[in-house]
Amino acid sequence: MYHTNYLSFFRHYHAEEYWEAHEVLEELWQTQRDNDFYHGLIQIAAIMHQLKRGKVRGARKLATSAYRYLSPFRPERDGVDVEALLAWLALCLERLPEGQASMALPDLEQLSIPVGPLPRLHEMGF
């Protein structure tokens, strides 16, 4: 039903392998460049990768574009609660300081930004 790269994306994401999740779904997106849903999910993984590295400016920029890419797919698409993701993106934009390139990880952790709410494979029936 779902492409193996799509499923691998979630597997990597929940293993906190955010760059790998980004890469595996980007490989699929390269064959479907007009698929804004995939593009938005790729950016969710990239946000998590940026947050783990303390990169505030990059995470904010990605959150803004991911919101734009994912909004048309609310409330749900292909097993993903898009409304929950949009709420999470709004939270990121609310808590991440504007105009700041990066933060020390302990300071960033104080912002209490949870992991982006993507489903686990068993929640998708796998």
PDB file of N, CA, C and O in Angstrom, residues 6 19 29-30 40 53 57 63 66-67 72 74 79 86 99 112 120 122:
ATOM      1  N   TYR A   6       8.617   5.310   2.163  1.00  0.00           N
ATOM      2  CA  TYR A   6       7.708   6.022   3.060  1.00  0.00           C
ATOM      3  C   TYR A   6       7.720   5.349   4.435  1.00  0.00           C
ATOM      4  O   TYR A   6       7.852   6.010   5.464  1.00  0.00           O
ATOM      5  N   TRP A  19      18.358  12.532  10.059  1.00  0.00           N
ATOM      6  CA  TRP A  19      18.967  12.773   8.763  1.00  0.00           C
ATOM      7  C   TRP A  19      18.666  11.616   7.810  1.00  0.00           C
ATOM      8  O   TRP A  19      18.335  11.839   6.638  1.00  0.00           O
ATOM      9  N   TRP A  29      10.730  11.422  -2.900  1.00  0.00           N
ATOM     10  CA  TRP A  29      10.216  12.715  -3.346  1.00  0.00           C
ATOM     11  C   TRP A  29      10.855  13.141  -4.670  1.00  0.00           C
ATOM     12  O   TRP A  29      10.206  13.769  -5.503  1.00  0.00           O
ATOM     13  N   GLN A  30      12.116  12.777  -4.882  1.00  0.00           N
ATOM     14  CA  GLN A  30      12.792  13.142  -6.132  1.00  0.00           C
ATOM     15  C   GLN A  30      12.076  12.556  -7.345  1.00  0.00           C
ATOM     16  O   GLN A  30      12.191  13.091  -8.450  1.00  0.00           O
ATOM     17  N   GLY A  40       6.833  18.246   2.898  1.00  0.00           N
ATOM     18  CA  GLY A  40       6.603  18.693   4.268  1.00  0.00           C
ATOM     19  C   GLY A  40       7.140  17.712   5.304  1.00  0.00           C
ATOM     20  O   GLY A  40       7.740  18.123   6.302  1.00  0.00           O
ATOM     21  N   ARG A  53      20.907  19.644  16.873  1.00  0.00           N
ATOM     22  CA  ARG A  53      22.188  20.312  16.676  1.00  0.00           C
ATOM     23  C   ARG A  53      22.175  21.742  17.210  1.00  0.00           C
ATOM     24  O   ARG A  53      23.162  22.459  17.090  1.00  0.00           O
ATOM     25  N   ARG A  57      17.726  28.974  13.889  1.00  0.00           N
ATOM     26  CA  ARG A  57      17.307  29.673  12.671  1.00  0.00           C
ATOM     27  C   ARG A  57      16.858  28.666  11.601  1.00  0.00           C
ATOM     28  O   ARG A  57      15.828  28.854  10.959  1.00  0.00           O
ATOM     29  N   ALA A  63      10.266  25.100   9.746  1.00  0.00           N
ATOM     30  CA  ALA A  63       8.919  25.009  10.322  1.00  0.00           C
ATOM     31  C   ALA A  63       7.935  25.874   9.537  1.00  0.00           C
ATOM     32  O   ALA A  63       6.792  25.478   9.306  1.00  0.00           O
ATOM     33  N   ALA A  66       7.406  24.036   6.157  1.00  0.00           N
ATOM     34  CA  ALA A  66       6.679  22.773   6.365  1.00  0.00           C
ATOM     35  C   ALA A  66       5.201  23.045   6.627  1.00  0.00           C
ATOM     36  O   ALA A  66       4.330  22.321   6.134  1.00  0.00           O
ATOM     37  N   TYR A  67       4.921  24.089   7.384  1.00  0.00           N
ATOM     38  CA  TYR A  67       3.525  24.458   7.656  1.00  0.00           C
ATOM     39  C   TYR A  67       2.797  24.741   6.339  1.00  0.00           C
ATOM     40  O   TYR A  67       1.680  24.284   6.118  1.00  0.00           O
ATOM     41  N   PRO A  72      -2.422  22.055   3.215  1.00  0.00           N
ATOM     42  CA  PRO A  72      -3.492  21.572   2.333  1.00  0.00           C
ATOM     43  C   PRO A  72      -3.945  20.134   2.613  1.00  0.00           C
ATOM     44  O   PRO A  72      -4.980  19.711   2.104  1.00  0.00           O
ATOM     45  N   ARG A  74      -4.596  18.774   5.635  1.00  0.00           N
ATOM     46  CA  ARG A  74      -5.320  18.566   6.885  1.00  0.00           C
ATOM     47  C   ARG A  74      -6.682  17.973   6.581  1.00  0.00           C
ATOM     48  O   ARG A  74      -7.213  18.192   5.511  1.00  0.00           O
ATOM     49  N   GLY A  79      -2.042   8.145   6.903  1.00  0.00           N
ATOM     50  CA  GLY A  79      -1.723   7.693   8.253  1.00  0.00           C
ATOM     51  C   GLY A  79      -1.139   8.756   9.159  1.00  0.00           C
ATOM     52  O   GLY A  79      -0.830   8.481  10.315  1.00  0.00           O
ATOM     53  N   LEU A  86       0.670  20.276  12.338  1.00  0.00           N
ATOM     54  CA  LEU A  86       0.572  21.729  12.194  1.00  0.00           C
ATOM     55  C   LEU A  86       0.583  22.419  13.555  1.00  0.00           C
ATOM     56  O   LEU A  86       1.212  23.477  13.720  1.00  0.00           O
ATOM     57  N   GLY A  99      15.478  35.467  15.225  1.00  0.00           N
ATOM     58  CA  GLY A  99      16.720  36.219  15.124  1.00  0.00           C
ATOM     59  C   GLY A  99      17.904  35.593  15.825  1.00  0.00           C
ATOM     60  O   GLY A  99      18.931  36.235  16.000  1.00  0.00           O
ATOM     61  N   SER A 112      11.269  23.072  25.923  1.00  0.00           N
ATOM     62  CA  SER A 112      10.305  21.961  25.991  1.00  0.00           C
ATOM     63  C   SER A 112       9.562  21.739  24.673  1.00  0.00           C
ATOM     64  O   SER A 112       8.339  21.654  24.639  1.00  0.00           O
ATOM     65  N   ARG A 120       3.862   5.907  14.551  1.00  0.00           N
ATOM     66  CA  ARG A 120       4.737   4.734  14.508  1.00  0.00           C
ATOM     67  C   ARG A 120       4.102   3.742  13.541  1.00  0.00           C
ATOM     68  O   ARG A 120       2.900   3.789  13.292  1.00  0.00           O
ATOM     69  N   HIS A 122       3.268   0.664  13.739  1.00  0.00           N
ATOM     70  CA  HIS A 122       2.153  -0.151  14.241  1.00  0.00           C
ATOM     71  C   HIS A 122       0.854   0.648  14.291  1.00  0.00           C
ATOM     72  O   HIS A 122      -0.220   0.092  14.164  1.00  0.00           O
TER      73      HIS A 122
END
